[in-house]
Short mmCIF file of C-alpha atoms in Angstrom, two decimals:
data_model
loop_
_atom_site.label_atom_id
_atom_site.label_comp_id
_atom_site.label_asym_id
_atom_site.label_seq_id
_atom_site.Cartn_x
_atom_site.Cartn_y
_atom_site.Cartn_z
CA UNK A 75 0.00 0.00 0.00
CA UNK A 76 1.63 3.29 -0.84
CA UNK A 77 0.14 6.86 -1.32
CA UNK A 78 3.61 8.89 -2.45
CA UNK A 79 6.35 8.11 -5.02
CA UNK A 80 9.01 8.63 -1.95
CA UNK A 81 8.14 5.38 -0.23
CA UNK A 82 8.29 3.46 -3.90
CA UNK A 83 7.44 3.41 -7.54
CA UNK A 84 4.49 1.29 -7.02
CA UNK A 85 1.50 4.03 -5.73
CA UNK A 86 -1.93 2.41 -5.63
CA UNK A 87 -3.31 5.23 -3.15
CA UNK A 88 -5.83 2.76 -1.87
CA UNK A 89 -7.53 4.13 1.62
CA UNK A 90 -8.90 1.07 2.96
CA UNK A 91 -6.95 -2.45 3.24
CA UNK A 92 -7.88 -5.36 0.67
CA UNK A 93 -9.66 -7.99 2.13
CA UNK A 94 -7.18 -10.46 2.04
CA UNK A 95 -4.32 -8.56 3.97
CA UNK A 96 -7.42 -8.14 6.73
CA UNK A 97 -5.40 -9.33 10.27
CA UNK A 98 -9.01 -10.56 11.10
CA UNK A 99 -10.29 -12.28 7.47
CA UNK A 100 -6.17 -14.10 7.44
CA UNK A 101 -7.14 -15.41 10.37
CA UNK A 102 -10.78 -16.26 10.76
CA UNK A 103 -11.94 -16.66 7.24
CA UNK A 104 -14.85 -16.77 5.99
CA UNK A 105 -17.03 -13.48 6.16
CA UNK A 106 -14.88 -12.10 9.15
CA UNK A 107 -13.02 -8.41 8.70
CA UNK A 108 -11.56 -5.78 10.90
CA UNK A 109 -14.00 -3.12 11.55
CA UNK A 110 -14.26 0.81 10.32
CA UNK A 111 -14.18 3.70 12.05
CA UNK A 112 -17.85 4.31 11.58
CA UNK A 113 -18.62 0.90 13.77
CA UNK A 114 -16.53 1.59 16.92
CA UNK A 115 -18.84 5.19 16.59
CA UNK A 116 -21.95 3.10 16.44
CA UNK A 117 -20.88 1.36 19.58
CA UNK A 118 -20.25 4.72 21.14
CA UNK A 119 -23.60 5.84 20.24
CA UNK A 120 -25.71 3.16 20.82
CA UNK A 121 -23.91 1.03 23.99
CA UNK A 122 -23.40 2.01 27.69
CA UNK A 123 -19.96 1.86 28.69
CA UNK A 124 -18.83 -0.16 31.66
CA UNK A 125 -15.24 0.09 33.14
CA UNK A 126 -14.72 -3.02 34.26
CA UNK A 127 -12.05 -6.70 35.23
CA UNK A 128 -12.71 -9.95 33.74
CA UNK A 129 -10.15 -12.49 34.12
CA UNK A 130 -7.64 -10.60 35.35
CA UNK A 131 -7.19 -7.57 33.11
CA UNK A 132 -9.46 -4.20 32.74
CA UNK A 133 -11.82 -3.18 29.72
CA UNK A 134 -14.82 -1.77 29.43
CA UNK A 135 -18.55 -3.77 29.04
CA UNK A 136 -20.25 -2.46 26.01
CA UNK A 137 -23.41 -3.24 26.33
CA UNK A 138 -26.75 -2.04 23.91
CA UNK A 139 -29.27 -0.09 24.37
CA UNK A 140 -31.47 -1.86 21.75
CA UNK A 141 -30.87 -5.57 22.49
CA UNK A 142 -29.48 -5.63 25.71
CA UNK A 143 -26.23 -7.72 24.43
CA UNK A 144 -23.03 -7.16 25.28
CA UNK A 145 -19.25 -7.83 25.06
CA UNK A 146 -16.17 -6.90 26.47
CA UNK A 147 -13.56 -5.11 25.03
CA UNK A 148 -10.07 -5.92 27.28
CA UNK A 149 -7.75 -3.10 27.55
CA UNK A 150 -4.52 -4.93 26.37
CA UNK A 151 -2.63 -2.31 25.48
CA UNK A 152 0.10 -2.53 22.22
CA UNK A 153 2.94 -4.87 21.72
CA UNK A 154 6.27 -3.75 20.14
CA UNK A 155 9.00 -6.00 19.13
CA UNK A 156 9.17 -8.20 22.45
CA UNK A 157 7.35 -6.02 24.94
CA UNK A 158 3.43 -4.85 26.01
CA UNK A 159 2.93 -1.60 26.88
CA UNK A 160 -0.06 -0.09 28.51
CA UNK A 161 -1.92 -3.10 29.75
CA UNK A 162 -5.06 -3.36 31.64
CA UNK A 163 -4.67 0.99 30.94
CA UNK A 164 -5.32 1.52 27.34
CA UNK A 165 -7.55 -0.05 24.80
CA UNK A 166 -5.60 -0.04 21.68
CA UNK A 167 -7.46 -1.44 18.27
CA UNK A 168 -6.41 -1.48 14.93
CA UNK A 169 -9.31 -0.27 12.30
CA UNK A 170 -8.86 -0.96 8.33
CA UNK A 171 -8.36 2.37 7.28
CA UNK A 172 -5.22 3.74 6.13
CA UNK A 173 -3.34 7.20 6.64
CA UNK A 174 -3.75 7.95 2.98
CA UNK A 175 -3.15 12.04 3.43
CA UNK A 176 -0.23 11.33 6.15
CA UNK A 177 2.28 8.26 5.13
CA UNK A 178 1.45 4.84 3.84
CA UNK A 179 3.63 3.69 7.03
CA UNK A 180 0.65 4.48 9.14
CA UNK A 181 -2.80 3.26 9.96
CA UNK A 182 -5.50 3.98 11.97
CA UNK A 183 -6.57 2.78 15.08
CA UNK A 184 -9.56 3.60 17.74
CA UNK A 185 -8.13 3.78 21.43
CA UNK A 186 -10.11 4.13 25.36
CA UNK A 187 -8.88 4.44 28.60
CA UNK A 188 -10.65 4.18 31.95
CA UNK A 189 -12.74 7.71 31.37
CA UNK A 190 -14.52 7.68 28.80
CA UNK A 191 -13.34 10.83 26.03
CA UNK A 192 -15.65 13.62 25.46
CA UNK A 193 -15.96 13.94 22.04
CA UNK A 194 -16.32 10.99 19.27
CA UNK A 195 -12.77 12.05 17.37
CA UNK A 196 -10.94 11.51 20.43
CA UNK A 197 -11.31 8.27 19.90
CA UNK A 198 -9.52 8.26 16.43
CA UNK A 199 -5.84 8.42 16.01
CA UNK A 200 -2.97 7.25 13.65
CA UNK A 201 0.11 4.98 14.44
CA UNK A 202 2.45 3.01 12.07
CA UNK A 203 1.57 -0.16 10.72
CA UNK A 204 3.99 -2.38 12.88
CA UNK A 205 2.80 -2.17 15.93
CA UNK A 206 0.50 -5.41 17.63
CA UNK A 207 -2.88 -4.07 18.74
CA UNK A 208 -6.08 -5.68 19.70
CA UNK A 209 -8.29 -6.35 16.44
CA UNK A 210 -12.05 -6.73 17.35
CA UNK A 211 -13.27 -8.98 14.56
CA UNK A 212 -16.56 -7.89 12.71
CA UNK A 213 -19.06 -10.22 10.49
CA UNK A 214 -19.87 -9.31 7.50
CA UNK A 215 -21.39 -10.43 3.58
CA UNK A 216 -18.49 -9.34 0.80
CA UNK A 217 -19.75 -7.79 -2.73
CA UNK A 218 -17.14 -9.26 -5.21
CA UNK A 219 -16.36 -5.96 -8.19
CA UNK A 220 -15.11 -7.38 -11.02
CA UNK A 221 -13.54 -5.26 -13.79
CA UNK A 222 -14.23 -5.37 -17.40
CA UNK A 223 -11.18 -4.15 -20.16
CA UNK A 224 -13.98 -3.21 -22.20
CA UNK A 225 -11.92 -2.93 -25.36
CA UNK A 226 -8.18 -3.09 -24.01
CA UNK A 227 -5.98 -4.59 -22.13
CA UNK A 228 -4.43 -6.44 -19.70
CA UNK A 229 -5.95 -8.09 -16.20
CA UNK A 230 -7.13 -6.85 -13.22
CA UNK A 231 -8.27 -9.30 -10.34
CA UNK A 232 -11.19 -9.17 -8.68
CA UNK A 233 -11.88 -6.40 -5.42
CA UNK A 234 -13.39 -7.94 -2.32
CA UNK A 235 -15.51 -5.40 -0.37
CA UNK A 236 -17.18 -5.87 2.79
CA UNK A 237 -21.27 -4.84 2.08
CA UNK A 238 -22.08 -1.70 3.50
CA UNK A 239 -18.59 -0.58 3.76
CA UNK A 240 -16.99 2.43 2.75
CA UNK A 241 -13.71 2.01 0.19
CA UNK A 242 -11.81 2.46 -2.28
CA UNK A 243 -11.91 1.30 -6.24
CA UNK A 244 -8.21 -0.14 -6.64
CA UNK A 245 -6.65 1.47 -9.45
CA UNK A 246 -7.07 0.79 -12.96
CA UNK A 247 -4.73 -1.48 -14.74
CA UNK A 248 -5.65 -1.89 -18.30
CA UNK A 249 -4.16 -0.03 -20.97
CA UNK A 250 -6.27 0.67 -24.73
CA UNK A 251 -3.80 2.04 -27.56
CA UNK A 252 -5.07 5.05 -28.85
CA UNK A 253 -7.10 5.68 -25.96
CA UNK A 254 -7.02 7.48 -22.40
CA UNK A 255 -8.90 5.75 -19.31
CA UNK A 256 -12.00 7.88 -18.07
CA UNK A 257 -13.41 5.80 -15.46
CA UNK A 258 -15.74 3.17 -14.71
CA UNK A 259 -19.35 2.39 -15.46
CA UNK A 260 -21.66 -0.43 -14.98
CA UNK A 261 -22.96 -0.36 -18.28
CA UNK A 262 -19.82 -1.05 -21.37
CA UNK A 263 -21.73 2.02 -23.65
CA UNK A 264 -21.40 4.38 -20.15
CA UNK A 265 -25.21 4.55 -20.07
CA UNK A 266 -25.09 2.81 -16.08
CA UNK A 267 -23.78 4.39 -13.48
CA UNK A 268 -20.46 5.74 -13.69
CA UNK A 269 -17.32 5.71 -10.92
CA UNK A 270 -14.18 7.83 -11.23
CA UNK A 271 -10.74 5.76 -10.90
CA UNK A 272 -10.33 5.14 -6.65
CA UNK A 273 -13.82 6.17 -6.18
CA UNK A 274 -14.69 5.60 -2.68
CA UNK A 275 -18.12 3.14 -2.74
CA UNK A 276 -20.26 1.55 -0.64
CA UNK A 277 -21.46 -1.97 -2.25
CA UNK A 278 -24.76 -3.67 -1.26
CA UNK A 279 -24.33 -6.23 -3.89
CA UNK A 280 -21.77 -7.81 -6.82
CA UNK A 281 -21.08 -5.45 -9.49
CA UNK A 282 -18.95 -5.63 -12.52
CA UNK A 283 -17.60 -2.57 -13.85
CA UNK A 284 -16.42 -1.45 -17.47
CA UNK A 285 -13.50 0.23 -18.08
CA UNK A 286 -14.30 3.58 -19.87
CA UNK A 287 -12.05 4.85 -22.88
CA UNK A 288 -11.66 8.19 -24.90
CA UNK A 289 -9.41 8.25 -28.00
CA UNK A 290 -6.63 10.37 -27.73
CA UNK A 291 -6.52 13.91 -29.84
CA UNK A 292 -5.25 13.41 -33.27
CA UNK A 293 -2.28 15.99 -33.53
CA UNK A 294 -1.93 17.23 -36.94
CA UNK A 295 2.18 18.85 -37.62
#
């Protein structure tokens, strides 16, 4: 994942992770993925907040207000190279979003302590990528976007994404002769509904989307 030609020639300036480098999905399978910002908010929102011990180590009981069901969230702190840091102080979780605007080294991650913050983007903060946090799992149905040359060339693999989560379209990798890549659309003639390359989208179902081409001036000497 890279956002600037400083860290490498490859720059894919992709804001969310791809499924399959998700610490949660490599691990669980299936339809399980680390969750977004937006979801630790929703638990903020719509749970009471418990400070509280279970087996030895502090973390709060979130509990909602709809359903009554709970779960506990340990405060386990943050592991770097062969030591912990913080435990049974801070809550430190890893989210799937990445620093695009700051350094591809860094991620995002949502973090609690024993008083609960005052405002929701206190929550929110940034860290590099090699540090071992707590992931809280989330479950999940994946829309699969597949991408259509439409008239050129090359391959492009498919783009898992989580249903009714935010990211980004992966960048475009097919190349037409003569031509300059527009976009996307749903529809080959651009009739559907079109998408701009790294559009940020929020699938509720498979799509398949058609790379978009416009011939290049003619440039009479």
């Amino acid at each position: 994942y890279n956002t600037d030609s400083h860290y490498g020639t490859v720059v894919d300036n992709k804001e969310f992770l791809d499924i399959e480098d998700d610490a949660a999905h490599a691990n669980m399978g299936d339809k399980w993925r680390m969750p977004t910002g937006n979801e630790y908010v929703e638990l903020l929102n719509h749970c009471t907040w418990t400070w509280a011990s279970q087996n030895g180590i502090n973390g709060y009981i979130v509990k909602s207000k709809t359903n009554g069901n709970s779960m506990f969230l340990p405060a386990a702190g943050w592991k770097y190279k062969t030591g912990s840091e913080s435990v049974s102080k801070w809550g430190f979780y890893w989210l799937n979003s990445l620093t695009t605007s700051i350094s591809p080294a860094n991620a995002y991650y949502w973090k609690f302590y024993s008083e609960p913050y005052k405002y929701q983007y206190d929550h929110h903060d940034y860290t590099g990528r090699y540090y071992g946090m707590t992931i809280r799992a989330v479950y999940a149905e994946f829309a699969i976007i597949t991408f259509n040359a439409n008239g050129g060339e090359g391959e492009m693999p498919a783009q898992k994404m989580a249903i009714g989560e935010s990211q980004a379209l992966m960048s475009n990798a097919f190349t037409r002769a003569g031509y300059n890549f527009t976009g996307w659309n749903t529809a080959p003639d651009g009739s559907g509904t079109a998408y701009a390359e790294h559009q940020i989208i929020n699938p509720q179902q498979n799509l398949t989307l058609y790379a978009q081409w416009k011939r290049e001036p003619v440039v009479v000497t």
